[in-house]
Short mmCIF file of C-alpha atoms in Angstrom, two decimals:
data_model
loop_
_atom_site.label_atom_id
_atom_site.label_comp_id
_atom_site.label_asym_id
_atom_site.label_seq_id
_atom_site.Cartn_x
_atom_site.Cartn_y
_atom_site.Cartn_z
CA UNK A 749 0.07 0.01 0.02
CA UNK A 750 2.94 2.10 0.57
CA UNK A 751 4.44 1.90 -2.79
CA UNK A 752 0.87 2.59 -4.39
CA UNK A 753 0.77 5.73 -2.29
CA UNK A 754 4.33 6.87 -3.54
CA UNK A 755 3.46 6.38 -7.25
CA UNK A 756 -0.47 8.08 -6.73
CA UNK A 757 1.74 11.19 -4.65
CA UNK A 758 4.35 10.97 -7.76
CA UNK A 759 1.20 10.88 -10.32
CA UNK A 760 -0.62 14.04 -8.34
CA UNK A 761 2.38 16.12 -7.92
CA UNK A 762 3.41 15.94 -11.60
CA UNK A 763 -0.30 17.62 -12.62
CA UNK A 764 0.66 20.07 -9.89
CA UNK A 765 3.77 20.88 -11.56
CA UNK A 766 2.53 20.61 -15.05
CA UNK A 767 -0.15 23.07 -14.34
CA UNK A 768 1.90 25.96 -12.45
CA UNK A 769 4.30 25.52 -15.59
CA UNK A 770 1.25 25.66 -17.94
CA UNK A 771 -0.43 28.72 -15.86
CA UNK A 772 2.76 30.45 -16.48
CA UNK A 773 2.29 30.18 -20.44
CA UNK A 774 5.19 27.83 -20.65
CA UNK A 775 3.25 25.52 -22.98
CA UNK A 776 5.07 26.37 -25.60
CA UNK A 777 7.73 24.48 -24.68
CA UNK A 778 6.56 20.56 -23.91
CA UNK A 779 9.97 19.72 -22.12
CA UNK A 780 9.72 22.84 -19.72
CA UNK A 781 6.02 22.04 -18.93
CA UNK A 782 7.58 18.00 -18.38
CA UNK A 783 10.64 19.09 -16.80
CA UNK A 784 8.81 20.71 -14.18
CA UNK A 785 6.31 18.19 -13.39
CA UNK A 786 9.27 16.05 -13.00
CA UNK A 787 11.07 18.10 -10.35
CA UNK A 788 8.07 18.98 -8.53
CA UNK A 789 7.25 15.04 -8.38
CA UNK A 790 10.81 13.85 -7.11
CA UNK A 791 12.55 17.03 -5.64
CA UNK A 792 11.19 16.33 -2.30
CA UNK A 793 11.88 12.39 -2.28
CA UNK A 794 15.10 12.99 -3.53
CA UNK A 795 16.15 15.32 -0.89
CA UNK A 796 14.78 12.93 1.80
CA UNK A 797 16.97 10.29 -0.01
CA UNK A 798 20.03 12.04 -0.07
CA UNK A 799 19.86 13.25 3.56
CA UNK A 800 19.07 9.23 4.22
CA UNK A 801 21.91 8.34 2.43
CA UNK A 802 20.22 6.01 -0.02
CA UNK A 803 19.57 5.94 -3.86
CA UNK A 804 16.45 7.84 -4.58
CA UNK A 805 13.80 5.40 -5.39
CA UNK A 806 12.61 6.86 -8.66
CA UNK A 807 16.47 5.84 -10.21
CA UNK A 808 15.45 2.08 -9.92
CA UNK A 809 11.76 2.30 -10.72
CA UNK A 810 10.65 3.17 -14.08
CA UNK A 811 7.06 3.12 -12.39
CA UNK A 812 7.71 6.63 -11.05
CA UNK A 813 8.60 7.93 -14.53
CA UNK A 814 5.69 6.41 -15.84
CA UNK A 815 3.52 8.23 -13.06
CA UNK A 816 5.16 11.39 -13.97
CA UNK A 817 4.75 11.27 -17.57
CA UNK A 818 0.81 10.00 -17.01
CA UNK A 819 0.51 13.27 -14.59
CA UNK A 820 2.05 15.06 -17.72
CA UNK A 821 -0.69 13.35 -20.05
CA UNK A 822 -3.57 14.68 -18.05
CA UNK A 823 -2.32 17.70 -17.92
CA UNK A 824 -2.15 18.32 -21.42
CA UNK A 825 -5.30 16.36 -22.40
CA UNK A 826 -7.50 18.22 -19.51
CA UNK A 827 -5.75 21.41 -19.17
CA UNK A 828 -8.60 23.78 -20.36
CA UNK A 829 -10.66 22.21 -17.51
CA UNK A 830 -8.25 22.11 -15.09
CA UNK A 831 -6.95 25.57 -15.41
CA UNK A 832 -10.74 26.78 -15.43
CA UNK A 833 -10.67 26.51 -12.10
CA UNK A 834 -8.20 28.39 -10.37
CA UNK A 835 -7.77 26.29 -7.44
CA UNK A 836 -6.94 23.14 -9.28
CA UNK A 837 -3.30 23.47 -8.70
CA UNK A 838 -3.78 24.30 -4.92
CA UNK A 839 -5.70 21.14 -4.81
CA UNK A 840 -3.27 18.54 -6.55
CA UNK A 841 -0.54 20.45 -4.27
CA UNK A 842 -2.54 19.86 -1.34
CA UNK A 843 -3.47 16.09 -2.19
CA UNK A 844 0.36 15.52 -2.96
CA UNK A 845 1.84 16.82 0.39
CA UNK A 846 -0.84 14.91 2.18
CA UNK A 847 0.66 11.67 0.49
CA UNK A 848 4.77 12.56 0.40
CA UNK A 849 4.21 13.75 4.10
CA UNK A 850 3.62 10.16 5.30
CA UNK A 851 5.35 8.43 2.92
CA UNK A 852 8.27 10.35 3.57
CA UNK A 853 8.11 9.84 7.27
CA UNK A 854 7.63 5.81 7.01
CA UNK A 855 10.99 5.81 5.05
CA UNK A 856 12.84 7.93 7.37
CA UNK A 857 11.51 5.44 10.30
CA UNK A 858 12.26 2.51 8.19
CA UNK A 859 15.73 3.61 7.98
CA UNK A 860 16.08 4.10 11.97
CA UNK A 861 15.77 7.91 12.17
CA UNK A 862 14.42 9.28 15.51
CA UNK A 863 10.49 10.08 15.28
CA UNK A 864 11.27 13.76 15.65
CA UNK A 865 13.67 13.77 13.10
CA UNK A 866 11.41 11.52 11.01
CA UNK A 867 8.49 14.43 10.79
CA UNK A 868 11.03 16.79 9.62
CA UNK A 869 11.92 14.61 6.75
CA UNK A 870 8.25 14.11 6.09
CA UNK A 871 7.87 17.61 5.91
CA UNK A 872 10.72 18.03 3.63
CA UNK A 873 9.55 15.02 1.24
CA UNK A 874 6.04 16.77 1.04
CA UNK A 875 6.85 20.34 0.27
CA UNK A 876 10.52 20.57 -1.72
CA UNK A 877 9.30 19.70 -4.85
CA UNK A 878 7.09 22.45 -4.50
CA UNK A 879 9.38 25.27 -3.58
CA UNK A 880 11.67 24.05 -6.60
CA UNK A 881 8.50 24.20 -8.93
CA UNK A 882 7.83 27.52 -7.34
CA UNK A 883 10.99 28.87 -7.78
CA UNK A 884 11.19 27.68 -11.33
CA UNK A 885 7.52 29.34 -12.34
CA UNK A 886 8.95 32.72 -10.74
CA UNK A 887 6.79 32.81 -7.66
CA UNK A 888 7.15 33.13 -4.31
CA UNK A 889 7.36 29.62 -2.43
CA UNK A 890 4.48 28.88 -0.37
CA UNK A 891 6.75 27.83 2.51
CA UNK A 892 7.54 31.71 2.89
CA UNK A 893 4.35 33.11 2.82
CA UNK A 894 1.71 33.21 5.56
CA UNK A 895 -0.39 30.29 4.22
CA UNK A 896 -0.71 26.96 6.13
CA UNK A 897 1.59 24.59 4.48
CA UNK A 898 4.49 23.02 6.43
CA UNK A 899 2.52 23.54 9.58
CA UNK A 900 -0.37 21.12 7.75
CA UNK A 901 2.50 18.74 7.23
CA UNK A 902 3.79 18.62 10.76
CA UNK A 903 0.21 17.74 11.78
CA UNK A 904 -0.22 15.43 9.98
CA UNK A 905 3.13 13.57 10.59
CA UNK A 906 2.64 14.15 14.60
CA UNK A 907 -0.94 12.50 14.30
CA UNK A 908 1.15 9.71 12.38
CA UNK A 909 3.78 9.22 15.20
CA UNK A 910 1.01 9.34 17.80
CA UNK A 911 -1.23 6.87 16.12
CA UNK A 912 1.69 4.47 15.71
CA UNK A 913 2.69 4.77 19.35
CA UNK A 914 -0.41 3.68 20.26
CA UNK A 915 -0.70 0.60 17.82
CA UNK A 916 -3.03 1.95 15.42
CA UNK A 917 -3.21 0.03 11.97
CA UNK A 918 -0.74 0.91 9.42
CA UNK A 919 -3.04 1.21 6.88
CA UNK A 920 -5.62 3.18 8.57
CA UNK A 921 -3.14 5.52 10.38
CA UNK A 922 -1.68 6.37 6.81
CA UNK A 923 -5.10 7.28 5.48
CA UNK A 924 -6.04 9.13 8.76
CA UNK A 925 -2.45 11.35 8.27
CA UNK A 926 -2.83 11.90 4.92
CA UNK A 927 -6.55 13.27 5.45
CA UNK A 928 -5.81 15.34 8.41
CA UNK A 929 -3.22 17.01 6.14
CA UNK A 930 -5.47 17.75 3.30
CA UNK A 931 -8.20 18.93 5.98
CA UNK A 932 -5.77 21.48 7.59
CA UNK A 933 -4.91 23.08 4.05
CA UNK A 934 -8.35 23.07 2.48
CA UNK A 935 -9.83 24.29 5.91
CA UNK A 936 -7.12 27.19 6.20
CA UNK A 937 -8.19 28.10 2.73
CA UNK A 938 -11.65 28.16 3.17
CA UNK A 939 -11.33 29.77 6.93
CA UNK A 940 -8.90 32.23 5.62
CA UNK A 941 -6.45 30.99 8.27
CA UNK A 942 -2.81 32.17 8.25
CA UNK A 943 0.12 32.72 10.62
CA UNK A 944 0.98 35.37 12.23
CA UNK A 945 3.22 37.82 11.52
CA UNK A 946 6.75 38.11 13.13
CA UNK A 947 7.24 42.05 14.18
CA UNK A 948 10.42 43.61 13.03
CA UNK A 949 11.04 45.41 16.51
#
């Protein structure tokens, strides 16, 4: 189940990256759209794996490349419908960070990382690809805005650790933690929640 969740996250983040590129009028160059989708999909996981000292999973498994290609294809075929709704990029990004938070956390724990550090690696897995994507399309990365973004990842990761500690079934734990990340992000948008400003003085 972890493997399929990882592929779904890769697919969803590929759509997020391709949509962001298309929204910035990069559609004249299919390579540019595809590369943005690729980096968005594998950026966070690759950074996590490098920190863990292991080979990034996509290097040895063609299914990740297939998932990214399918994400680009879906964007190309249905871009008009997706871009008609300005929240499409937000929605796919939100689903992606939910999946990647939990997948990254699980992999860190698998390699014996302390749970607190694993929470941070889960967050890195979720947000780093989006940071690269935003920089590529000349946007301020969401992590540097007041939006509830990394905080949602940390909350989902903390829930996973808590449920794991009390022995909740792994599959149900994954689902609950992913849904919490998504729910916090969507609720924050609907309610207009944001992080407080830090005072200069």
